[in-house]
């Protein structure tokens, strides 16, 4: 099949360009924390929330220089405040300290984006306990620790109607692999499957406090985590067999949805998995078979 979109064989990641339609500053006055925000999807979401008017804490674990660049990008969106904070989300003390600092600096938190995530891939019988524990620790336990701190603050503070209808919003960045099994990535798929029921269970428990909890489940998004899947024409052509919409996703596709989930436009949405995947979850093998 000839595709209307040429394969992308450029290893250079594009700049984060926010949508051509103007984003209004509907998150003005809201305080957001984005974990793992120094690259990839987290970077796009941090800048996107900045465009929408939020003040943003840019969490990172390794790349201080990149995190500072994101801080500058957020600040240049308007009169937003932003700062970078180093914390390992799988470490309880780090997470506590990150929230204490945020509440001291910004006064509170309105939006938590649980984005930090890693892959440590291996054939199942060769997967080490360390690979398993690292992925579960960051991708699942990290989301638990950050969500718990956020819920404590949301409940303490309650709703401020002039800021938002909700007392707080949590957005978990999951994956299509919360439902698509993934050979060679058992730890990753298990972590994302866990995020799904963790997210729904938290959502059910905290809904009466007007706290909304949802997940975004990205498919193949052009970021460093999956560079081998899109950086050569051959790999890109293979990847497109899994994507009915026949283009790779960009971080802006995810950032736009994160802005929506963080805003009052989605006020009646909670406990939801939003797949942003160009149809990857539509059983693409059945395009022609069956
Ligand atoms: C993974 C990517 C992968 C995508 C689709 C994501 O959750 O992190 O490496 O390309 O799922 O398979």
XYZ file of C-alpha atoms and ligand atoms in Angstrom:
302
model
C 0.000 0.000 0.000
C 1.386 3.465 -0.884
C 1.197 5.690 2.133
C 0.349 9.377 2.004
C 2.983 9.948 4.679
C 6.595 9.179 3.809
C 8.573 7.086 6.264
C 10.402 9.193 8.782
C 14.059 8.228 8.861
C 15.389 11.100 10.843
C 16.978 10.362 14.171
C 16.659 13.985 15.190
C 13.677 14.408 17.423
C 11.513 17.315 16.363
C 11.015 20.379 18.512
C 7.804 20.331 20.495
C 5.437 22.374 18.350
C 2.119 22.981 19.945
C -1.047 22.673 17.844
C -1.802 25.190 15.162
C -5.144 25.892 16.806
C -4.445 28.272 19.700
C -4.630 26.764 23.148
C -6.411 29.072 25.518
C -4.841 29.474 28.920
C -7.511 27.399 30.621
C -5.077 26.054 33.233
C -4.048 29.512 34.418
C -3.332 29.527 38.147
C -3.049 25.733 38.341
C 0.059 24.027 39.663
C 1.239 20.940 37.808
C 3.885 18.325 38.484
C 5.074 16.251 35.540
C 7.328 13.317 36.419
C 10.012 12.225 33.986
C 9.621 15.542 32.215
C 13.115 16.014 30.817
C 12.481 14.015 27.650
C 9.929 12.318 25.431
C 6.239 12.430 26.277
C 6.839 14.109 29.653
C 8.709 16.936 27.971
C 5.834 17.487 25.549
C 3.245 17.434 28.344
C 5.210 19.862 30.536
C 5.459 22.350 27.677
C 1.831 21.753 26.694
C 0.585 22.471 30.227
C 2.767 25.575 30.196
C 1.092 26.739 26.981
C -2.247 26.221 28.710
C -1.141 28.526 31.539
C -0.108 26.120 34.316
C 2.917 26.587 36.553
C 4.994 23.435 36.204
C 7.445 21.413 38.266
C 9.713 19.576 35.831
C 10.781 16.356 37.558
C 13.816 14.546 36.232
C 16.257 11.988 37.508
C 19.344 12.213 35.300
C 19.405 15.035 32.816
C 19.552 18.328 34.724
C 20.518 20.302 31.602
C 17.522 19.071 29.606
C 15.223 19.696 32.569
C 16.427 23.318 32.772
C 15.720 23.719 29.044
C 12.128 22.542 29.628
C 11.813 24.977 32.532
C 12.839 27.813 30.213
C 10.384 26.589 27.550
C 7.538 26.595 30.093
C 8.463 30.041 31.392
C 8.544 31.423 27.872
C 4.890 30.413 27.371
C 3.758 33.517 29.291
C 4.073 34.530 32.905
C 4.306 30.911 34.052
C 6.510 29.803 36.881
C 8.541 26.616 36.589
C 11.476 24.881 38.183
C 13.268 21.567 37.836
C 13.368 19.013 40.653
C 15.517 15.890 40.772
C 13.734 12.910 42.338
C 13.590 9.174 41.765
C 9.849 8.436 41.773
C 10.459 4.899 43.020
C 12.032 6.278 46.200
C 9.532 7.245 48.914
C 11.786 9.857 50.558
C 12.534 11.500 47.210
C 8.823 11.666 46.384
C 7.887 13.106 49.792
C 10.622 15.739 49.500
C 9.473 16.645 45.973
C 5.896 17.289 47.135
C 7.041 19.207 50.244
C 9.143 21.484 48.062
C 6.316 21.967 45.554
C 3.844 22.907 48.285
C 6.406 25.311 49.780
C 7.171 26.889 46.384
C 3.775 26.854 44.650
C 1.438 26.552 47.655
C -0.287 23.386 46.431
C -0.729 20.959 43.536
C -3.708 20.793 41.151
C -2.433 18.465 38.415
C -0.176 15.425 38.720
C 1.062 13.780 35.534
C 2.561 10.389 36.379
C 4.762 10.085 33.343
C 8.135 8.702 34.483
C 8.650 5.295 32.927
C 11.381 3.029 31.606
C 11.814 -0.114 29.564
C 14.353 -2.802 30.498
C 13.643 -5.370 27.834
C 14.817 -8.982 27.803
C 13.622 -12.397 26.666
C 11.536 -13.696 29.543
C 13.842 -16.497 30.688
C 16.784 -14.065 30.723
C 15.010 -11.254 32.507
C 16.792 -10.457 35.755
C 15.069 -9.605 39.009
C 16.777 -6.225 38.795
C 15.214 -5.552 35.376
C 11.836 -6.610 36.750
C 12.127 -4.560 39.959
C 13.428 -1.442 38.217
C 10.523 -1.337 35.780
C 7.856 -2.133 38.367
C 9.497 0.330 40.783
C 9.454 3.296 38.424
C 6.421 2.563 36.237
C 4.013 1.281 38.899
C 5.275 1.977 42.431
C 6.381 5.446 41.311
C 2.851 6.238 40.141
C 1.473 4.916 43.460
C 3.845 7.044 45.564
C 3.221 10.248 43.613
C -0.549 9.705 43.442
C -0.713 9.117 47.201
C 1.079 12.385 47.961
C -1.103 14.258 45.472
C -4.347 12.837 46.905
C -3.268 13.817 50.420
C -2.814 17.417 49.285
C -6.001 17.480 47.151
C -8.064 16.257 50.119
C -6.405 18.654 52.555
C -7.073 21.639 50.300
C -10.393 20.734 48.663
C -12.029 22.475 45.727
C -11.239 26.107 44.920
C -14.052 26.942 42.475
C -12.189 29.938 41.073
C -9.378 27.585 39.951
C -11.146 24.352 38.935
C -14.335 22.356 39.494
C -12.172 19.522 40.824
C -10.013 19.316 43.923
C -7.319 17.734 41.776
C -6.541 15.779 38.655
C -4.187 12.833 38.229
C -3.158 11.701 34.757
C -1.323 8.396 34.610
C 0.732 7.816 31.490
C 0.156 4.166 30.726
C 0.488 2.421 27.348
C -1.365 0.348 24.801
C 0.575 -2.425 26.540
C -1.816 -2.258 29.457
C -3.982 -4.482 27.234
C -1.700 -5.629 24.393
C 0.617 -8.399 25.586
C 4.236 -7.692 24.665
C 6.723 -10.538 24.253
C 10.209 -9.573 25.395
C 8.765 -6.790 27.551
C 6.982 -8.759 30.284
C 8.047 -6.387 33.073
C 6.843 -3.339 31.111
C 3.475 -4.840 30.133
C 2.920 -6.030 33.719
C 3.658 -2.534 35.043
C 1.203 -0.910 32.626
C -1.491 -3.523 33.262
C -1.020 -2.683 36.942
C -1.386 1.032 36.275
C -4.793 0.412 34.713
C -6.432 -1.155 37.766
C -4.492 1.040 40.180
C -5.793 4.111 38.352
C -9.403 2.861 38.294
C -9.330 1.816 41.943
C -7.928 5.166 43.070
C -10.473 6.926 40.854
C -13.347 5.029 42.472
C -12.064 5.776 45.974
C -11.445 9.499 45.577
C -14.254 10.529 43.219
C -16.478 11.704 46.120
C -13.768 14.243 46.961
C -13.976 15.628 43.414
C -10.605 14.186 42.501
C -10.366 12.856 38.958
C -7.941 10.102 37.969
C -7.475 8.988 34.363
C -4.852 7.372 32.160
C -3.533 8.175 28.737
C -2.435 5.032 26.909
C -0.075 6.031 24.111
C 0.767 3.796 21.180
C 3.969 4.364 19.215
C 4.997 7.946 19.857
C 8.205 9.300 18.354
C 10.470 9.578 21.415
C 13.884 8.261 22.467
C 12.359 5.225 24.269
C 11.447 3.537 20.969
C 13.972 5.080 18.571
C 14.748 1.687 17.057
C 11.095 1.352 16.001
C 11.010 4.489 13.828
C 14.488 5.747 12.966
C 15.096 3.751 9.776
C 12.736 3.430 6.792
C 12.649 -0.373 7.276
C 11.719 -0.098 10.950
C 9.132 2.591 10.225
C 7.514 0.459 7.506
C 7.317 -2.480 9.939
C 5.861 -0.228 12.623
C 3.146 1.027 10.264
C 1.830 -2.540 9.978
C 0.697 -2.042 13.589
C -0.819 1.410 13.076
C -4.035 1.627 11.010
C -3.783 5.428 10.896
C -0.389 5.053 9.137
C 1.622 7.660 10.932
C 3.677 7.597 14.100
C 2.339 9.621 17.015
C 4.020 12.816 18.129
C 4.297 14.074 21.697
C 1.894 16.887 20.806
C -0.828 14.264 20.237
C -0.413 13.247 23.878
C 0.078 16.793 25.217
C -3.245 17.956 23.740
C -5.094 15.129 25.499
C -3.264 15.829 28.764
C -4.374 19.471 28.641
C -7.952 18.321 28.101
C -7.847 15.784 30.939
C -6.309 18.386 33.251
C -8.948 20.997 32.415
C -12.567 21.395 33.449
C -13.563 20.483 29.868
C -13.275 16.868 31.023
C -14.878 17.462 34.429
C -17.185 14.404 34.228
C -14.400 12.062 33.090
C -12.781 9.837 35.692
C -11.420 6.292 35.800
C -10.925 6.294 32.050
C -8.177 4.850 29.836
C -7.795 7.113 26.803
C -5.980 5.281 23.990
C -4.035 7.619 21.716
C -2.542 5.152 19.316
C -3.634 5.684 15.695
C -5.722 2.522 16.072
C -2.977 0.221 17.390
C -5.507 -1.369 19.749
C -7.887 -2.171 16.854
C -6.297 -5.559 16.084
C -4.488 -4.285 12.952
C -3.762 -7.875 11.866
C -7.473 -8.069 10.973
C -7.249 -5.236 8.418
C -7.098 -7.954 5.796
C -7.491 -11.283 7.626
C -10.156 -13.035 9.640
C 6.422 1.751 24.425
C 7.057 2.007 23.093
C 6.257 1.293 22.007
C 4.778 1.597 22.114
C 3.932 0.790 21.140
C 4.986 2.149 24.386
O 4.377 2.013 25.628
O 7.143 2.510 25.433
O 8.397 1.533 23.077
O 6.722 1.714 20.730
O 4.332 1.324 23.422
O 4.292 -0.557 21.080
